[in-house]
Amino acid sequence: MNVLILCTGNSCRSQMAHGFLQSFDKNIIVRSAGTQAAGKLNAGAVKAMAEVGIDISHHTSDSVDMYLGEEWDYVITVCGGANEACPMFTGKVAQRLHIGFDDPSHAEGTLPFIESEFRRVRDEIKNRFYEFYIKEIKKQELPKCSCGGSC
């Protein structure tokens, strides 16, 4: 199973989604990229993920151009900008989905408020990607019944 997660900057939401999806199942090949990659990770996203035991500090912020010719079971956009700017993939893409989230890097206010926004979005990403994992990926792994159907 190959999953590509796209965002505009590939520094925050796509990185968190990448970290969670990979934590659900080490057998899934997960990559994340940006339509306008920032080239670095957002420190707030790295901190928020570390709080739940997932280290994304080793991830890189990559351009979607790196992955255009590859085959993907899923290409998932996590922000409106990436959804609108998602390039045409020349490789095989079985399904393209949009699972959008607010951008916590745009939060303004006190440090505690900004940190709470990163946590809120992190938790939304975890819940929505776990739902995706169960409904889309795990269901494909279920064995067929002995009658040859999927009863």
PDB file of C-alpha atoms in Angstrom:
ATOM      1  CA  MET A   1       0.000   0.000   0.000  1.00  0.00           C
ATOM      2  CA  ASN A   2       1.450   3.360  -1.110  1.00  0.00           C
ATOM      3  CA  VAL A   3       0.017   6.627   0.220  1.00  0.00           C
ATOM      4  CA  LEU A   4       1.088  10.155  -0.693  1.00  0.00           C
ATOM      5  CA  ILE A   5      -0.135  13.005   1.516  1.00  0.00           C
ATOM      6  CA  LEU A   6      -0.054  16.502   0.006  1.00  0.00           C
ATOM      7  CA  CYS A   7      -0.200  19.979   1.479  1.00  0.00           C
ATOM      8  CA  THR A   8       0.986  23.318   0.186  1.00  0.00           C
ATOM      9  CA  GLY A   9       4.154  23.715   2.276  1.00  0.00           C
ATOM     10  CA  ASN A  10       4.660  20.123   3.481  1.00  0.00           C
ATOM     11  CA  SER A  11       5.811  21.464   6.827  1.00  0.00           C
ATOM     12  CA  CYS A  12       2.907  20.873   9.196  1.00  0.00           C
ATOM     13  CA  ARG A  13      -0.411  19.088   8.473  1.00  0.00           C
ATOM     14  CA  SER A  14       0.880  16.664   5.854  1.00  0.00           C
ATOM     15  CA  GLN A  15       3.826  15.839   8.095  1.00  0.00           C
ATOM     16  CA  MET A  16       1.555  15.097  11.057  1.00  0.00           C
ATOM     17  CA  ALA A  17      -0.721  12.950   8.889  1.00  0.00           C
ATOM     18  CA  HIS A  18       2.359  11.126   7.543  1.00  0.00           C
ATOM     19  CA  GLY A  19       3.556  10.443  11.087  1.00  0.00           C
ATOM     20  CA  PHE A  20       0.199   9.148  12.286  1.00  0.00           C
ATOM     21  CA  LEU A  21      -0.531   6.946   9.271  1.00  0.00           C
ATOM     22  CA  GLN A  22       2.924   5.388   9.463  1.00  0.00           C
ATOM     23  CA  SER A  23       2.417   4.773  13.207  1.00  0.00           C
ATOM     24  CA  PHE A  24      -0.833   2.893  12.529  1.00  0.00           C
ATOM     25  CA  ASP A  25       0.859   0.401  10.208  1.00  0.00           C
ATOM     26  CA  LYS A  26       4.596   0.118   9.524  1.00  0.00           C
ATOM     27  CA  ASN A  27       3.835  -1.880   6.347  1.00  0.00           C
ATOM     28  CA  ILE A  28       2.284   1.100   4.569  1.00  0.00           C
ATOM     29  CA  ILE A  29       4.640   3.164   2.440  1.00  0.00           C
ATOM     30  CA  VAL A  30       3.783   6.750   3.337  1.00  0.00           C
ATOM     31  CA  ARG A  31       5.287   9.846   1.785  1.00  0.00           C
ATOM     32  CA  SER A  32       4.332  13.486   2.113  1.00  0.00           C
ATOM     33  CA  ALA A  33       5.056  16.394  -0.175  1.00  0.00           C
ATOM     34  CA  GLY A  34       4.110  19.972  -0.918  1.00  0.00           C
ATOM     35  CA  THR A  35       2.902  21.790  -3.992  1.00  0.00           C
ATOM     36  CA  GLN A  36       5.167  24.628  -2.772  1.00  0.00           C
ATOM     37  CA  ALA A  37       7.380  22.781  -0.300  1.00  0.00           C
ATOM     38  CA  ALA A  38       8.758  24.957   2.511  1.00  0.00           C
ATOM     39  CA  GLY A  39      11.985  22.974   2.725  1.00  0.00           C
ATOM     40  CA  LYS A  40      11.729  22.616   6.501  1.00  0.00           C
ATOM     41  CA  LEU A  41       9.346  21.316   9.113  1.00  0.00           C
ATOM     42  CA  ASN A  42       7.244  23.532  11.339  1.00  0.00           C
ATOM     43  CA  ALA A  43       8.640  23.397  14.892  1.00  0.00           C
ATOM     44  CA  GLY A  44       5.114  23.505  16.352  1.00  0.00           C
ATOM     45  CA  ALA A  45       4.132  20.398  14.413  1.00  0.00           C
ATOM     46  CA  VAL A  46       7.280  18.544  15.498  1.00  0.00           C
ATOM     47  CA  LYS A  47       6.608  19.475  19.136  1.00  0.00           C
ATOM     48  CA  ALA A  48       2.910  18.537  18.998  1.00  0.00           C
ATOM     49  CA  MET A  49       3.725  15.129  17.533  1.00  0.00           C
ATOM     50  CA  ALA A  50       6.491  14.494  20.080  1.00  0.00           C
ATOM     51  CA  GLU A  51       3.903  15.073  22.809  1.00  0.00           C
ATOM     52  CA  VAL A  52       2.077  11.952  21.611  1.00  0.00           C
ATOM     53  CA  GLY A  53       5.244   9.908  21.120  1.00  0.00           C
ATOM     54  CA  ILE A  54       5.711  10.298  17.362  1.00  0.00           C
ATOM     55  CA  ASP A  55       9.024  11.704  16.147  1.00  0.00           C
ATOM     56  CA  ILE A  56       8.716  13.464  12.799  1.00  0.00           C
ATOM     57  CA  SER A  57      11.867  15.541  13.246  1.00  0.00           C
ATOM     58  CA  HIS A  58      13.691  13.339  10.703  1.00  0.00           C
ATOM     59  CA  HIS A  59      11.068  13.971   7.989  1.00  0.00           C
ATOM     60  CA  THR A  60      11.949  16.204   5.065  1.00  0.00           C
ATOM     61  CA  SER A  61       9.804  18.808   3.333  1.00  0.00           C
ATOM     62  CA  ASP A  62       9.759  17.644  -0.281  1.00  0.00           C
ATOM     63  CA  SER A  63       8.254  18.889  -3.521  1.00  0.00           C
ATOM     64  CA  VAL A  64       5.424  16.893  -5.057  1.00  0.00           C
ATOM     65  CA  ASP A  65       7.501  16.845  -8.260  1.00  0.00           C
ATOM     66  CA  MET A  66       9.586  14.045  -6.710  1.00  0.00           C
ATOM     67  CA  TYR A  67       6.580  11.723  -6.780  1.00  0.00           C
ATOM     68  CA  LEU A  68       4.685  12.551  -9.985  1.00  0.00           C
ATOM     69  CA  GLY A  69       5.787   9.479 -11.927  1.00  0.00           C
ATOM     70  CA  GLU A  70       5.211   6.944  -9.144  1.00  0.00           C
ATOM     71  CA  GLU A  71       2.249   4.676  -8.493  1.00  0.00           C
ATOM     72  CA  TRP A  72      -0.013   5.479  -5.528  1.00  0.00           C
ATOM     73  CA  ASP A  73      -2.932   3.652  -4.030  1.00  0.00           C
ATOM     74  CA  TYR A  74      -4.028   6.942  -2.448  1.00  0.00           C
ATOM     75  CA  VAL A  75      -3.105  10.584  -2.965  1.00  0.00           C
ATOM     76  CA  ILE A  76      -4.622  12.599  -0.122  1.00  0.00           C
ATOM     77  CA  THR A  77      -4.647  16.391   0.094  1.00  0.00           C
ATOM     78  CA  VAL A  78      -4.947  17.901   3.581  1.00  0.00           C
ATOM     79  CA  CYS A  79      -5.348  21.586   2.701  1.00  0.00           C
ATOM     80  CA  GLY A  80      -7.477  23.505   0.252  1.00  0.00           C
ATOM     81  CA  GLY A  81      -4.497  24.989  -1.568  1.00  0.00           C
ATOM     82  CA  ALA A  82      -2.998  21.598  -2.316  1.00  0.00           C
ATOM     83  CA  ASN A  83      -6.407  20.236  -3.281  1.00  0.00           C
ATOM     84  CA  GLU A  84      -6.842  23.019  -5.840  1.00  0.00           C
ATOM     85  CA  ALA A  85      -3.237  22.888  -7.077  1.00  0.00           C
ATOM     86  CA  CYS A  86      -2.862  19.107  -7.053  1.00  0.00           C
ATOM     87  CA  PRO A  87      -0.930  18.281 -10.202  1.00  0.00           C
ATOM     88  CA  MET A  88      -1.836  15.636 -12.699  1.00  0.00           C
ATOM     89  CA  PHE A  89       0.007  12.463 -11.824  1.00  0.00           C
ATOM     90  CA  THR A  90       1.514  10.634 -14.756  1.00  0.00           C
ATOM     91  CA  GLY A  91       1.787   7.473 -12.685  1.00  0.00           C
ATOM     92  CA  LYS A  92      -1.038   5.293 -11.476  1.00  0.00           C
ATOM     93  CA  VAL A  93      -3.235   6.817  -8.759  1.00  0.00           C
ATOM     94  CA  ALA A  94      -5.995   4.490  -7.656  1.00  0.00           C
ATOM     95  CA  GLN A  95      -7.840   7.030  -5.486  1.00  0.00           C
ATOM     96  CA  ARG A  96      -7.504  10.744  -4.814  1.00  0.00           C
ATOM     97  CA  LEU A  97      -9.061  12.039  -1.598  1.00  0.00           C
ATOM     98  CA  HIS A  98      -9.287  15.355   0.228  1.00  0.00           C
ATOM     99  CA  ILE A  99      -9.285  15.355   4.032  1.00  0.00           C
ATOM    100  CA  GLY A 100      -8.913  19.015   4.982  1.00  0.00           C
ATOM    101  CA  PHE A 101      -7.722  20.625   8.209  1.00  0.00           C
ATOM    102  CA  ASP A 102      -7.187  24.133   9.570  1.00  0.00           C
ATOM    103  CA  ASP A 103      -3.600  25.361   9.405  1.00  0.00           C
ATOM    104  CA  PRO A 104      -2.326  25.771  12.977  1.00  0.00           C
ATOM    105  CA  SER A 105       0.735  27.645  11.730  1.00  0.00           C
ATOM    106  CA  HIS A 106      -1.584  30.588  11.010  1.00  0.00           C
ATOM    107  CA  ALA A 107      -2.832  30.768  14.612  1.00  0.00           C
ATOM    108  CA  GLU A 108      -2.245  34.109  16.286  1.00  0.00           C
ATOM    109  CA  GLY A 109      -2.301  35.018  19.946  1.00  0.00           C
ATOM    110  CA  THR A 110      -0.563  33.855  23.058  1.00  0.00           C
ATOM    111  CA  LEU A 111       1.884  30.953  23.000  1.00  0.00           C
ATOM    112  CA  PRO A 112      -0.517  28.748  25.012  1.00  0.00           C
ATOM    113  CA  PHE A 113      -3.281  29.455  22.472  1.00  0.00           C
ATOM    114  CA  ILE A 114      -1.037  28.708  19.499  1.00  0.00           C
ATOM    115  CA  GLU A 115       0.146  25.460  21.110  1.00  0.00           C
ATOM    116  CA  SER A 116      -3.476  24.502  21.777  1.00  0.00           C
ATOM    117  CA  GLU A 117      -4.260  25.018  18.090  1.00  0.00           C
ATOM    118  CA  PHE A 118      -1.433  22.679  17.084  1.00  0.00           C
ATOM    119  CA  ARG A 119      -2.761  20.083  19.539  1.00  0.00           C
ATOM    120  CA  ARG A 120      -6.345  20.495  18.312  1.00  0.00           C
ATOM    121  CA  VAL A 121      -5.378  20.053  14.666  1.00  0.00           C
ATOM    122  CA  ARG A 122      -2.993  17.202  15.556  1.00  0.00           C
ATOM    123  CA  ASP A 123      -5.822  15.352  17.312  1.00  0.00           C
ATOM    124  CA  GLU A 124      -8.207  15.963  14.392  1.00  0.00           C
ATOM    125  CA  ILE A 125      -5.603  14.598  11.983  1.00  0.00           C
ATOM    126  CA  LYS A 126      -5.086  11.522  14.154  1.00  0.00           C
ATOM    127  CA  ASN A 127      -8.816  10.807  14.356  1.00  0.00           C
ATOM    128  CA  ARG A 128      -9.592  11.391  10.672  1.00  0.00           C
ATOM    129  CA  PHE A 129      -6.579   9.433   9.430  1.00  0.00           C
ATOM    130  CA  TYR A 130      -7.321   6.561  11.794  1.00  0.00           C
ATOM    131  CA  GLU A 131     -10.861   6.511  10.392  1.00  0.00           C
ATOM    132  CA  PHE A 132      -9.389   6.505   6.865  1.00  0.00           C
ATOM    133  CA  TYR A 133      -7.008   3.705   7.845  1.00  0.00           C
ATOM    134  CA  ILE A 134      -9.788   1.501   9.244  1.00  0.00           C
ATOM    135  CA  LYS A 135     -12.346   2.192   6.489  1.00  0.00           C
ATOM    136  CA  GLU A 136     -10.037   2.149   3.479  1.00  0.00           C
ATOM    137  CA  ILE A 137      -6.820   0.288   4.188  1.00  0.00           C
ATOM    138  CA  LYS A 138      -7.791  -2.345   6.761  1.00  0.00           C
ATOM    139  CA  LYS A 139     -10.918  -3.340   4.841  1.00  0.00           C
ATOM    140  CA  GLN A 140      -8.729  -4.237   1.857  1.00  0.00           C
ATOM    141  CA  GLU A 141      -6.766  -6.632   4.058  1.00  0.00           C
ATOM    142  CA  LEU A 142      -9.816  -8.571   5.264  1.00  0.00           C
ATOM    143  CA  PRO A 143      -9.880 -12.135   3.912  1.00  0.00           C
ATOM    144  CA  LYS A 144     -12.704 -13.140   1.621  1.00  0.00           C
ATOM    145  CA  CYS A 145     -15.174 -15.633   3.027  1.00  0.00           C
ATOM    146  CA  SER A 146     -15.007 -19.263   1.966  1.00  0.00           C
ATOM    147  CA  CYS A 147     -17.924 -18.825  -0.437  1.00  0.00           C
ATOM    148  CA  GLY A 148     -15.779 -16.513  -2.574  1.00  0.00           C
ATOM    149  CA  GLY A 149     -17.772 -13.390  -1.713  1.00  0.00           C
ATOM    150  CA  SER A 150     -17.176 -10.814   0.935  1.00  0.00           C
ATOM    151  CA  CYS A 151     -19.891 -11.824   3.414  1.00  0.00           C
TER     152      CYS A 151
END
